[in-house]
Coordinates of C-alpha atoms in Angstrom, one line a residue:
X1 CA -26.9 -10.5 -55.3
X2 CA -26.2 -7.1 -55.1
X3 CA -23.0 -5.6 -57.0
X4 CA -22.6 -9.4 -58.2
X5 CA -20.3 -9.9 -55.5
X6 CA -19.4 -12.6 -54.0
X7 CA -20.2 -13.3 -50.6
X8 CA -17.6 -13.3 -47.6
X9 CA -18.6 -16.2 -46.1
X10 CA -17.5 -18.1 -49.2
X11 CA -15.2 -15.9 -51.5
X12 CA -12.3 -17.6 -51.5
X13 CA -13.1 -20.3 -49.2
X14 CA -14.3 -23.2 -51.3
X15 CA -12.2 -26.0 -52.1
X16 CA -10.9 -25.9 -56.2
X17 CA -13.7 -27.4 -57.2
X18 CA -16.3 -25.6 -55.1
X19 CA -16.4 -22.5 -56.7
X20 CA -20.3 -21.5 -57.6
X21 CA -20.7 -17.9 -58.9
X22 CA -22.9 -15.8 -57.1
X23 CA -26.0 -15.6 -58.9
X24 CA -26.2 -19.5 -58.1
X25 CA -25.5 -18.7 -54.8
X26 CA -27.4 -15.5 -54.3
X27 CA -30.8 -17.3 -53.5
X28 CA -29.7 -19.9 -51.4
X29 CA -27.5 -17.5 -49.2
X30 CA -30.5 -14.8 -49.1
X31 CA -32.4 -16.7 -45.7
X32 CA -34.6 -14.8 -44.5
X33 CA -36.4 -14.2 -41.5
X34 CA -39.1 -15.8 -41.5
X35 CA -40.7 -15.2 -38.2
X36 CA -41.3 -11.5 -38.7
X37 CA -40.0 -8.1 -40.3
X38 CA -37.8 -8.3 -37.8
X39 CA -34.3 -8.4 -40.4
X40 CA -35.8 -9.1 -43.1
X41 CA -32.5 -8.6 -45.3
X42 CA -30.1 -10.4 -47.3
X43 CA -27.5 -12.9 -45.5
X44 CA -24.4 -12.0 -47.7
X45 CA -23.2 -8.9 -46.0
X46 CA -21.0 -10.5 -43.3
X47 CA -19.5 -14.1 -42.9
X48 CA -20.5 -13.5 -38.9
X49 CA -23.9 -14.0 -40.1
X50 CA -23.5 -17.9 -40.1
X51 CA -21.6 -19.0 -38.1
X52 CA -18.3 -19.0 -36.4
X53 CA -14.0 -18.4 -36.5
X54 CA -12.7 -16.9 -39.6
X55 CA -11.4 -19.9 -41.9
X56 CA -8.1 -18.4 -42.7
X57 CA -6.9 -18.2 -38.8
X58 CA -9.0 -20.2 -37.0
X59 CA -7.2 -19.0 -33.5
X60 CA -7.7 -15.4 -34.0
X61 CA -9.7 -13.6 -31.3
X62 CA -11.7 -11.2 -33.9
X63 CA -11.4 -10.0 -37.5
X64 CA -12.7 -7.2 -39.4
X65 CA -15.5 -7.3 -41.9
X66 CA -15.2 -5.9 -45.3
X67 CA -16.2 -1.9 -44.1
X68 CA -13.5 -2.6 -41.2
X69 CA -15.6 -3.2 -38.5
X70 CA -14.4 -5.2 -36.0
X71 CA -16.2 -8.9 -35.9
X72 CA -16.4 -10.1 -32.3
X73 CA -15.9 -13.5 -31.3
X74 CA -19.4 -14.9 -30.3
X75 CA -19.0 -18.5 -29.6
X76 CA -16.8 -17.0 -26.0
X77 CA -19.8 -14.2 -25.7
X78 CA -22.5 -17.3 -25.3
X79 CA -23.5 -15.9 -21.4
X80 CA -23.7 -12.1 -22.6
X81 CA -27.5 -11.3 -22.1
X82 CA -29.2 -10.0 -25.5
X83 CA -31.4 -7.6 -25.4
X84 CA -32.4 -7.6 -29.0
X85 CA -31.8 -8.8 -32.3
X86 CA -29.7 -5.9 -32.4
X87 CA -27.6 -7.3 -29.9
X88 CA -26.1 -10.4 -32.0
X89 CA -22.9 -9.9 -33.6
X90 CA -24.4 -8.9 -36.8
X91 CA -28.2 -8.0 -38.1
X92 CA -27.9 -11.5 -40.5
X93 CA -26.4 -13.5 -37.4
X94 CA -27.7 -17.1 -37.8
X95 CA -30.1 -17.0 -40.3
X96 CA -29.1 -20.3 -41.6
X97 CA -31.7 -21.9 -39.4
X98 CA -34.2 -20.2 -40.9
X99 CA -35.1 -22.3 -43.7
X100 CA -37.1 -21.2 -46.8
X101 CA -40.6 -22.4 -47.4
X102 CA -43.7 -22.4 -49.4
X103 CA -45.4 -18.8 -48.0
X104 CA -48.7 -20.4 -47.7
X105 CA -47.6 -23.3 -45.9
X106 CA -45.5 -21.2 -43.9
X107 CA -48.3 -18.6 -43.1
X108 CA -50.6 -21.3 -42.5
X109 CA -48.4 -22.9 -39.3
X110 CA -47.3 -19.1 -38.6
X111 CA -51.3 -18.4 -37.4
X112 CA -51.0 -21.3 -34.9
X113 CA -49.4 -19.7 -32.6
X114 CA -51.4 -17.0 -32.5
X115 CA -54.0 -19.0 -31.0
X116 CA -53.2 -19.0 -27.8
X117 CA -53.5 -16.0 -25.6
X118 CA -50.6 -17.0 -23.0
X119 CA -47.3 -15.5 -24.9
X120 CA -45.2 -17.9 -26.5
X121 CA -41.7 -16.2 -26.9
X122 CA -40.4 -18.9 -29.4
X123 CA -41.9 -21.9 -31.5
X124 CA -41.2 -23.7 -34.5
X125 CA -42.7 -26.7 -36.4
X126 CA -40.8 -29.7 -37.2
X127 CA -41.4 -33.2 -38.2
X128 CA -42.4 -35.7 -41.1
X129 CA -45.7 -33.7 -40.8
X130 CA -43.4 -30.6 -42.0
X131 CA -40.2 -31.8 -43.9
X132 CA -41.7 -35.3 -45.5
X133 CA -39.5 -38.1 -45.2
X134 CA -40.8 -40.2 -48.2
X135 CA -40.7 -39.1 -51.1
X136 CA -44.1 -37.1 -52.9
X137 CA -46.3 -39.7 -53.7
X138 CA -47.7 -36.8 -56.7
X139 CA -50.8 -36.6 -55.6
X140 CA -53.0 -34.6 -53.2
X141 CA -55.1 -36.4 -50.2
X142 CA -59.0 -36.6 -50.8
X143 CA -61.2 -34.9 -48.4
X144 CA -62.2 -37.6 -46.7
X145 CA -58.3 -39.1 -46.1
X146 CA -57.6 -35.1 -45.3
X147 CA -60.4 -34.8 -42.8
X148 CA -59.6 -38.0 -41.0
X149 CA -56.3 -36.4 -39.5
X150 CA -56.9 -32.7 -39.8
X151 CA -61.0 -31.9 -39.7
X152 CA -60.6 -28.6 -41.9
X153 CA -57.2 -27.8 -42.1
X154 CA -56.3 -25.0 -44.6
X155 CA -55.4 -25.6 -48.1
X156 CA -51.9 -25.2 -48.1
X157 CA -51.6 -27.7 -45.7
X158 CA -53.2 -30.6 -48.1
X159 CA -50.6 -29.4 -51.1
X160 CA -47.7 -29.9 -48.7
X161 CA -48.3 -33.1 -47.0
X162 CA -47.7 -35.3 -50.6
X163 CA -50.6 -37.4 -50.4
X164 CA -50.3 -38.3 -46.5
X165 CA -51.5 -36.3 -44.3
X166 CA -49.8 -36.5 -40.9
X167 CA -50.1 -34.6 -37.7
X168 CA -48.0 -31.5 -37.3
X169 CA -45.3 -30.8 -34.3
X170 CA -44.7 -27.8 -32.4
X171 CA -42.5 -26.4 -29.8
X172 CA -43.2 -23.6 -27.7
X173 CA -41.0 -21.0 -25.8
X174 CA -41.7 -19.7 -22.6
X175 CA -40.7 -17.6 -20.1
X176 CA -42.5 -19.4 -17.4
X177 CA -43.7 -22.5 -17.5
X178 CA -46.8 -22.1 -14.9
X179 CA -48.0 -18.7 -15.6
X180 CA -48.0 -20.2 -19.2
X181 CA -49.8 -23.3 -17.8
X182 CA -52.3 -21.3 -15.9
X183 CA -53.3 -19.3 -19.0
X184 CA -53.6 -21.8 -21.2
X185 CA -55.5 -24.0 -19.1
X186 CA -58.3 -21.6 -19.0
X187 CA -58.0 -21.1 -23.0
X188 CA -57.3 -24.7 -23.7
X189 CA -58.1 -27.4 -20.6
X190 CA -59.6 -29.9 -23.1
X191 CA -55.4 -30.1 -24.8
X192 CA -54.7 -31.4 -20.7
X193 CA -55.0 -35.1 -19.6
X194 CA -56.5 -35.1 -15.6
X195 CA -52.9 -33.9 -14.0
X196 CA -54.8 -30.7 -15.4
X197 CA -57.1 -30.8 -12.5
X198 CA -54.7 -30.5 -9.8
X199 CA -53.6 -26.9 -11.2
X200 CA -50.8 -25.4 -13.0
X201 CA -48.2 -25.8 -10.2
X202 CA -48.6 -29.7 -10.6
X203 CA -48.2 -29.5 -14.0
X204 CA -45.3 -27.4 -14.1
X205 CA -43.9 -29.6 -11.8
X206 CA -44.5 -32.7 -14.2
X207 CA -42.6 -30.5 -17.1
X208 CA -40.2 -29.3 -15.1
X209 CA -39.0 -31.5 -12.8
X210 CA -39.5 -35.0 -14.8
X211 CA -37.6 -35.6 -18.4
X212 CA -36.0 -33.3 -20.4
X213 CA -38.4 -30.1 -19.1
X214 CA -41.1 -30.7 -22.0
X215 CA -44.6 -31.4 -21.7
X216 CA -46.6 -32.3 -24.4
X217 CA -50.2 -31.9 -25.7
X218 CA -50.4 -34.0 -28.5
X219 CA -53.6 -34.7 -30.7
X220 CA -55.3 -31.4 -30.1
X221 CA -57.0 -29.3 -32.7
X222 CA -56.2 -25.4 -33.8
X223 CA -57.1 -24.1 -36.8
X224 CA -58.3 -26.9 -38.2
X225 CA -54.6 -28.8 -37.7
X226 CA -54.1 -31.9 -36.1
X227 CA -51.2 -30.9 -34.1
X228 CA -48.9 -31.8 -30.8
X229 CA -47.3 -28.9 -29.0
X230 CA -44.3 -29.3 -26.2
X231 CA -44.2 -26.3 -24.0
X232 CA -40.4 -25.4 -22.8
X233 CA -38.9 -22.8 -20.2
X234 CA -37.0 -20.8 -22.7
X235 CA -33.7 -21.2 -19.7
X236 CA -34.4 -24.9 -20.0
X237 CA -34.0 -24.6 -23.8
X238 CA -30.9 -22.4 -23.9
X239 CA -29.1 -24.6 -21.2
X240 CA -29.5 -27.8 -23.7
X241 CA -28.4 -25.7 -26.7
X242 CA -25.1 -24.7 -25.2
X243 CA -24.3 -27.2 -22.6
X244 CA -25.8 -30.5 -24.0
X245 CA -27.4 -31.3 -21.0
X246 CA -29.6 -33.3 -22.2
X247 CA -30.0 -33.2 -26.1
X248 CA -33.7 -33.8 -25.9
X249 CA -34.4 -30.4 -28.0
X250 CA -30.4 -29.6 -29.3
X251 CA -30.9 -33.0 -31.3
X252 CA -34.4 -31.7 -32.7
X253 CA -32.5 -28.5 -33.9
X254 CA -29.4 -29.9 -35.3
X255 CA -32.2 -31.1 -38.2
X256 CA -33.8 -28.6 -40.2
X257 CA -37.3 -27.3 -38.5
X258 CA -39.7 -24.1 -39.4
X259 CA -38.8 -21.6 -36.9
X260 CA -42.2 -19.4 -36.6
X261 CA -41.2 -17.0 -33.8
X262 CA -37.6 -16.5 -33.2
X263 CA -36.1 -14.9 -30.1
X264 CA -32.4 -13.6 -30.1
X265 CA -30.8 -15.3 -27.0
X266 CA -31.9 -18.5 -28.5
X267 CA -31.1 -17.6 -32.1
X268 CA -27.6 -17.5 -30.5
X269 CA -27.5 -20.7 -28.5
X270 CA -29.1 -22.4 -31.3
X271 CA -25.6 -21.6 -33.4
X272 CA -23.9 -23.3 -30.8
X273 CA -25.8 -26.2 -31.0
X274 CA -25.0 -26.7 -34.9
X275 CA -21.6 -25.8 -34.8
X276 CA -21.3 -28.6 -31.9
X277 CA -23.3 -30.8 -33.7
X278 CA -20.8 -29.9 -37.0
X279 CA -17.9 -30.6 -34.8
X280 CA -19.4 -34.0 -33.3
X281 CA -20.0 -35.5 -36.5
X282 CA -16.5 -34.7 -37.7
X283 CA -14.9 -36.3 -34.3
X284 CA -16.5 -39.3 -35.6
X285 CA -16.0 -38.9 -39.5
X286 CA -12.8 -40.3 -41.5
X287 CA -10.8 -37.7 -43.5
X288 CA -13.2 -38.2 -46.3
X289 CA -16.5 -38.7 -46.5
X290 CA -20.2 -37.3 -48.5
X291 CA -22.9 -34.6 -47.2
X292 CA -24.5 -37.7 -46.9
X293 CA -22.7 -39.0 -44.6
X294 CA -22.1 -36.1 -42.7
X295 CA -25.6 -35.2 -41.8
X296 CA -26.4 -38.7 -40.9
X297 CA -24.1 -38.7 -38.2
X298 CA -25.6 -35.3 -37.6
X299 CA -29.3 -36.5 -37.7
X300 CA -28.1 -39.5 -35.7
X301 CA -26.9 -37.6 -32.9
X302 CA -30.2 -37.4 -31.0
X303 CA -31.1 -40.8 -31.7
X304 CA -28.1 -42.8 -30.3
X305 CA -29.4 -43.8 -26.3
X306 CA -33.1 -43.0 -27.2
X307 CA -35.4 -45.8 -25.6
X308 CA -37.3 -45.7 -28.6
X309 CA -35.1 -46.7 -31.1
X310 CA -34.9 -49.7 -29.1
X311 CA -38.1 -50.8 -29.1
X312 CA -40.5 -51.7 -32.4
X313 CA -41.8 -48.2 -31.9
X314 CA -39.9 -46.5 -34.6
X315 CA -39.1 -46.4 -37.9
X316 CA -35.6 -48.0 -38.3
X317 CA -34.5 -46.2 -41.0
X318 CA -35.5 -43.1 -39.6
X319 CA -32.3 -41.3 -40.2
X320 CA -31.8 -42.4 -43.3
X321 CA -35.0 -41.1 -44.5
X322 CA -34.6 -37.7 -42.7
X323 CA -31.4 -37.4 -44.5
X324 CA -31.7 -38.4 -47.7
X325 CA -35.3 -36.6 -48.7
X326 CA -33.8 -33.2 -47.0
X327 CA -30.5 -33.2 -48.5
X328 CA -31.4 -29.5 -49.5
X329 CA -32.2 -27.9 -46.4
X330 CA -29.4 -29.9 -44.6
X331 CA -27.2 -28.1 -46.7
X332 CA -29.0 -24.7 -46.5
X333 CA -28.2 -25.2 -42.5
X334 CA -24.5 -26.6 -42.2
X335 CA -22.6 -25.4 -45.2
X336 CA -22.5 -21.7 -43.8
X337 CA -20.9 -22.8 -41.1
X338 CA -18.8 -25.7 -42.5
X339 CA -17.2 -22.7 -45.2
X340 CA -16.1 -21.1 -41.9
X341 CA -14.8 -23.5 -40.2
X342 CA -10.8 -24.4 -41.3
X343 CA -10.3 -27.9 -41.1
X344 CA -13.3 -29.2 -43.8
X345 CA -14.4 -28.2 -47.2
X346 CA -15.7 -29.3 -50.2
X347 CA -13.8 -31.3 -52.8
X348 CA -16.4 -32.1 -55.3
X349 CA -16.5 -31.5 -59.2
X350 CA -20.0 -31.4 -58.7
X351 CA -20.3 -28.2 -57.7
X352 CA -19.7 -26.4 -60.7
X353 CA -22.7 -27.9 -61.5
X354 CA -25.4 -25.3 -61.7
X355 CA -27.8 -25.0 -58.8
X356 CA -26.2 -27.4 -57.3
X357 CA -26.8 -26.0 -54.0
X358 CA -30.6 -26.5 -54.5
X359 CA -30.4 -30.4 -55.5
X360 CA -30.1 -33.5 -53.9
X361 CA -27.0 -34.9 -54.5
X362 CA -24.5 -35.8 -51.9
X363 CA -21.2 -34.0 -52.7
X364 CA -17.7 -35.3 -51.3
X365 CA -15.6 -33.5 -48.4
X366 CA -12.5 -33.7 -46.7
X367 CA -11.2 -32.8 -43.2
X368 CA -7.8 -32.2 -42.4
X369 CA -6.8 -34.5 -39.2
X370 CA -4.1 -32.1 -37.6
X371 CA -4.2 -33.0 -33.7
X372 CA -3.6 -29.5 -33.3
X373 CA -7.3 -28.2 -34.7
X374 CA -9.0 -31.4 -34.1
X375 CA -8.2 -30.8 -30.2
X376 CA -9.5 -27.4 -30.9
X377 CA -12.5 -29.2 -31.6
X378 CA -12.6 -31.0 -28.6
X379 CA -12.3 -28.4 -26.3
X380 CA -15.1 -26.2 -28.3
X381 CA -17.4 -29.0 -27.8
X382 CA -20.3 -28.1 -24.8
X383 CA -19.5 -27.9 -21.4
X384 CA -21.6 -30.5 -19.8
X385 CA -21.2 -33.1 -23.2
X386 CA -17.1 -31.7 -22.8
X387 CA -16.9 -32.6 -19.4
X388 CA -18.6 -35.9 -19.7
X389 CA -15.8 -36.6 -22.9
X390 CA -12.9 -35.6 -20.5
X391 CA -14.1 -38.0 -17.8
X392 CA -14.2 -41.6 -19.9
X393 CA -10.9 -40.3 -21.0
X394 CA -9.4 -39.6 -17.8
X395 CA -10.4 -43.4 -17.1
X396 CA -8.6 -44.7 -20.1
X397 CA -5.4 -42.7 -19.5
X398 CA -5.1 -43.2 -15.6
X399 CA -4.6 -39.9 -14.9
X400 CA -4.6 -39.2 -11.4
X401 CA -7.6 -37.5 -9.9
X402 CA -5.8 -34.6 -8.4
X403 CA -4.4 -33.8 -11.7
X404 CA -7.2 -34.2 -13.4
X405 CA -9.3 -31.6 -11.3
X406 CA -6.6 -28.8 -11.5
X407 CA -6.5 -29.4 -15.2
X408 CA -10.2 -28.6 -15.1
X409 CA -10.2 -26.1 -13.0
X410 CA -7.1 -24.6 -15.4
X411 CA -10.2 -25.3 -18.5
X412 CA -12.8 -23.0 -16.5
X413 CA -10.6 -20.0 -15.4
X414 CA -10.0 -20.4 -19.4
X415 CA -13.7 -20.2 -20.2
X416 CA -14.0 -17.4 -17.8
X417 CA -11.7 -15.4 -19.6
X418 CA -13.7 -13.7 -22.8
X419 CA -10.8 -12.6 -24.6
X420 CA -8.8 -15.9 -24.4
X421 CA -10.3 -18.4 -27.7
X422 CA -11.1 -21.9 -26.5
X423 CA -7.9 -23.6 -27.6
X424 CA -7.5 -27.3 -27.0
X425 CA -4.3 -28.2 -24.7
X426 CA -2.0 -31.9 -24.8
X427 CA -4.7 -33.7 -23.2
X428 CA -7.6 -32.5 -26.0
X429 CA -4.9 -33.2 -28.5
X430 CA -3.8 -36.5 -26.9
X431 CA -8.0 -37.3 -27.0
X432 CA -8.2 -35.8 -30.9
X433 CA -5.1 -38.7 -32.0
X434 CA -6.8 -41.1 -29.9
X435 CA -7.3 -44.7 -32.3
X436 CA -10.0 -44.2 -34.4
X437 CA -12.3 -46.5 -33.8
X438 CA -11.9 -46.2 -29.7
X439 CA -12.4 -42.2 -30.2
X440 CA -15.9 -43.2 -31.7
X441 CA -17.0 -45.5 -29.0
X442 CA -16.3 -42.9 -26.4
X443 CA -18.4 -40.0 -28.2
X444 CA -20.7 -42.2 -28.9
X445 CA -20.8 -43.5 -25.1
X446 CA -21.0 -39.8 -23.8
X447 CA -24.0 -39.4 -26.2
X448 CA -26.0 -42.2 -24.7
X449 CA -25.3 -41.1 -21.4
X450 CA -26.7 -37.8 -22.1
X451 CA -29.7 -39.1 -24.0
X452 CA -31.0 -42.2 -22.2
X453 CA -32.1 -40.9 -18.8
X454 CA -34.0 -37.6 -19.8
X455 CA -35.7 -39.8 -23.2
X456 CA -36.6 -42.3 -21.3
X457 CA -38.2 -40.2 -18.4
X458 CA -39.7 -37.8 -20.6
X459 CA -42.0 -40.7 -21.9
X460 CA -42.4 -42.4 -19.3
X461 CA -44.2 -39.5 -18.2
X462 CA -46.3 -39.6 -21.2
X463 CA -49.3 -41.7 -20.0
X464 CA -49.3 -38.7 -17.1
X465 CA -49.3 -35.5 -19.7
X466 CA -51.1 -37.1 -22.4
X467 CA -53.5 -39.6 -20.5
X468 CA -53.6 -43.1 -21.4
X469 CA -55.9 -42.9 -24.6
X470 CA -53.7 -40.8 -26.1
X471 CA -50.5 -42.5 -25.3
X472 CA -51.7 -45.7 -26.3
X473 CA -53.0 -43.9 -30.1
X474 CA -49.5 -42.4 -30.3
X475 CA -47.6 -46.1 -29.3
X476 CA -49.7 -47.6 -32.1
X477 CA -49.1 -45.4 -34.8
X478 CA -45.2 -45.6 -33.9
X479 CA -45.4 -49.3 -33.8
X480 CA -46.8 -48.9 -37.7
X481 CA -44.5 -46.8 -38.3
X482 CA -42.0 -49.3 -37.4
X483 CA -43.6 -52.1 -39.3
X484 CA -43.8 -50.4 -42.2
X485 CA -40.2 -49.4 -42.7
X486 CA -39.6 -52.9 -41.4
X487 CA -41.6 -53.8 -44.5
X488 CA -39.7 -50.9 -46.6
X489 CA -36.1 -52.4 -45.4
X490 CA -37.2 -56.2 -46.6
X491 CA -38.3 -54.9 -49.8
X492 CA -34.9 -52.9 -50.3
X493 CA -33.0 -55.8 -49.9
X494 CA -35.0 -58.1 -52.0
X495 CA -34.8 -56.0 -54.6
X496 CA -30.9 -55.8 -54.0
X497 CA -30.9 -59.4 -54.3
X498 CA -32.9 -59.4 -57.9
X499 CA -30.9 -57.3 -59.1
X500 CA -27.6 -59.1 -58.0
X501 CA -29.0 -62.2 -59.5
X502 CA -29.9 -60.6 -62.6
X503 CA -26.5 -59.4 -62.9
X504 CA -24.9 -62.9 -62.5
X505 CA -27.2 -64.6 -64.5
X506 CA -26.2 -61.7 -67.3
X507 CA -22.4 -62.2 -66.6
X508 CA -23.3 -66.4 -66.6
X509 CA -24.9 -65.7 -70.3
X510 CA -22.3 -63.3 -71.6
X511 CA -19.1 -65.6 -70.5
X512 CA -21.3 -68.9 -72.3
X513 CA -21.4 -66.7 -75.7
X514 CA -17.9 -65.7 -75.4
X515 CA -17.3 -69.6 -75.1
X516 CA -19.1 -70.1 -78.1
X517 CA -17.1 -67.5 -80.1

């Protein structure tokens, strides 16, 4: 790092036993763009590249940088068009979600983009078939077992996928959904099911109108990649970033993905999103808990209400798996933003450990419960999930509907107001010191609610999209999915039960020669 200094966004801010020098921290905190040369610089320069409020006064409006420039306050700037990458509070802005990766791999899912002719503003990869969720099984697929899911996919691809190789997820950006359509169509109608056939309007319609505003291709062939692509309006995208509308695609960015084309407005929304998501997760967390821990809840988010975790079409320890064979790139995402915020930090010997930032172990942290910033957190949390929150608790606390509605409409002149900070009033406060255990269950509620209905619609529709062929391919391989880590669980606890017996019968054997002595 240059000058060996360390950087703002951590100097000073790490709890006593967080304090890694800055050549350990140099590389991790060096994220860079990977989409294009479009800032292709070091993160360190400003702690507004990350993430959010200054630490040491969380309600400050703005602060200056180290040359004295002022810092403005982005999370109350959200509806402030963007021109540009220029155009974000700093050149480095958000470059935690761009997470570092094997260049050949990387250029390898960077060229499939290019393969379409109708403009794809924003896309990234993400899924098992990108961040494995086993561990490397330290060996690379044959040709045959390659060919079988990807007919002649480059070589990068066969290093990365540890032995299994899986089909690869995409999402697209776009700016409209049937121009897109109508494009692609001509380029690609073999990726459409028959809705195809009835033109682009219909299937707009279908993406638009029905789910979460997704529509998927899945099991389609580019470059030699098996691969499944969801086409979204890029409006449609911001909207669930920032308002948790629906959390279909927030919930897949709160986990790390491979952003391959990267677009400033949502660049911005997407910092929301994890800072929410951040936020969330603490709501629900006790005053001390592990990185573990932490990005479960995280990871969780997206899952809680999803009809499919219901069903024996998923892995059921899906989180869990995410989590704890991505412990890394969790990290590379939410510790930028959890240095900034000023109720949480590390308290972990660990971290003097060197490279720890790079390793897998789950290191301890603790929140501070002060009604005062936790209500702060409340009434930072997105509008729509916000307003959802507010509405159970207006239920539990009787409050009568008239002065409920002019306390909200006190909350949106607030919001309207880009100077004032989002500061959380009694009733966030009264929410924030709410039992435990009941503040839980609400969140948890308000996430079903937002989840179920668009998840649920948004494959239903599948058979439609995808046609029933493919539907019923993708089911199936779910449903092994499922038995497998059905299979995975058993064996977990059988060995847990081994090795508890083994224990007693050495604690039975050891108290019999004591006897004898």
């Amino acid at each position: 790092m240059a000058g060996g200094r360390l950087p703002l966004l951590l100097k000073g801010r790490l709890a006593p036993h967080c304090h890694p020098s800055a050549a350990r921290l140099g590389p991790f905190l060096a994220l860079q763009s990977s989409s294009s040369s479009i800032h292709p610089r070091l993160a360190h320069r400003n702690a507004r590249s990350y993430s959010t409020n200054p630490k040491e006064d969380p309600n400050a409006a703005a602060e200056k940088d180290a040359k004295g420039n002022k810092v403005k306050d982005w999370e109350n700037n959200l509806d402030r068009r963007l021109e540009g990458f220029d155009d974000l509070p700093d050149r480095n802005f958000g470059l935690n979600q761009h997470i570092p990766f094997d260049a050949e791999f990387k250029e390898a899912l960077k060229q499939v983009p290019w393969q379409f002719r109708a403009p794809i503003r924003y896309a990234f990869a993400y899924g098992s078939g990108v961040f494995p969720q086993s561990k490397p099984k330290g060996r690379v697929p044959t040709d045959e077992e390659l060919r079988a899911i990807h007919p002649n996919a480059p070589a990068a691809i066969r290093r990365h996928q540890d032995g299994t190789p899986k089909m690869i997820d995409f999402i697209f950006g776009v700016s409209h959904t049937q121009h897109w359509h109508s494009l692609n169509m001509k380029q690609h109608r073999s990726h459409y099911s028959a809705l195809a056939s009835l033109g682009s309007g219909a299937v707009s319609y279908v993406q638009d109108k029905w789910g979460a505003g997704v529509y998927f291709n899945p099991y389609v062939v580019v470059n030699g990649i098996l691969m499944k692509y969801g086409v979204v309006q890029l409006n449609t995208l911001e909207q669930d970033l920032t308002q948790w509308d629906t959390l279909y695609l927030a919930g897949r960015l709160q986990k790390p993905v491979k952003i391959l084309r990267d677009d400033p407005q949502i660049r911005l929304a997407n910092q929301m999103n994890l800072i929410s998501a951040l936020r969330t997760a603490l709501l629900l967390l006790p005053p001390k808990f592990t990185e573990e821990e932490l990005y479960a809840t995280i990871a969780g988010i997206s899952y809680l209400g999803d009809p499919r975790m219901a069903l024996p079409t998923e892995n059921p320890s899906k989180v869990k798996n995410i989590v704890g064979n991505n412990m890394a790139n969790f990290r590379r995402l939410y510790m930028p933003l959890i240095e900034t915020l000023p109720n949480v930090e590390y308290n972990d010997s660990g971290c003097n450990e060197k490279d720890w930032v790079w390793g897998d172990q789950s290191m301890k942290l603790v929140q501070d419960m002060d009604p005062i910033k936790r209500g702060n957190m409340v009434r930072r949390l997105p509008k729509a999930f916000r307003s959802r929150l507010y509405f159970q608790y207006q239920k539990k606390f009787a409050i009568p509907q008239l002065d409920f509605d002019k306390m909200m409409h006190e909350s949106k002149t607030e919001d309207s107001v880009s100077f004032k900070r989002q500061e959380g009033g009694g009733f966030e406060q009264r929410i924030a010191q709410d039992d435990t255990e009941e503040l839980q269950k609400y969140i948890r509620t308000v996430i079903k609610q937002t989840i179920s209905w668009p998840a649920t619609t948004q494959s239903l529709k599948g058979p439609i999209t995808s046609g029933l062929t493919k539907t019923w391919r993708y089911l199936m391989e779910k449903r092994d999915k499922y038995r497998q880590g059905r299979a995975a669980e058993k064996a977990e606890a059988a060995a847990d039960t081994a090795d508890a017996a083994d224990a007693a019968k050495a604690d039975k054997a050891e108290i019999k020669e004591e006897e004898k002595k």
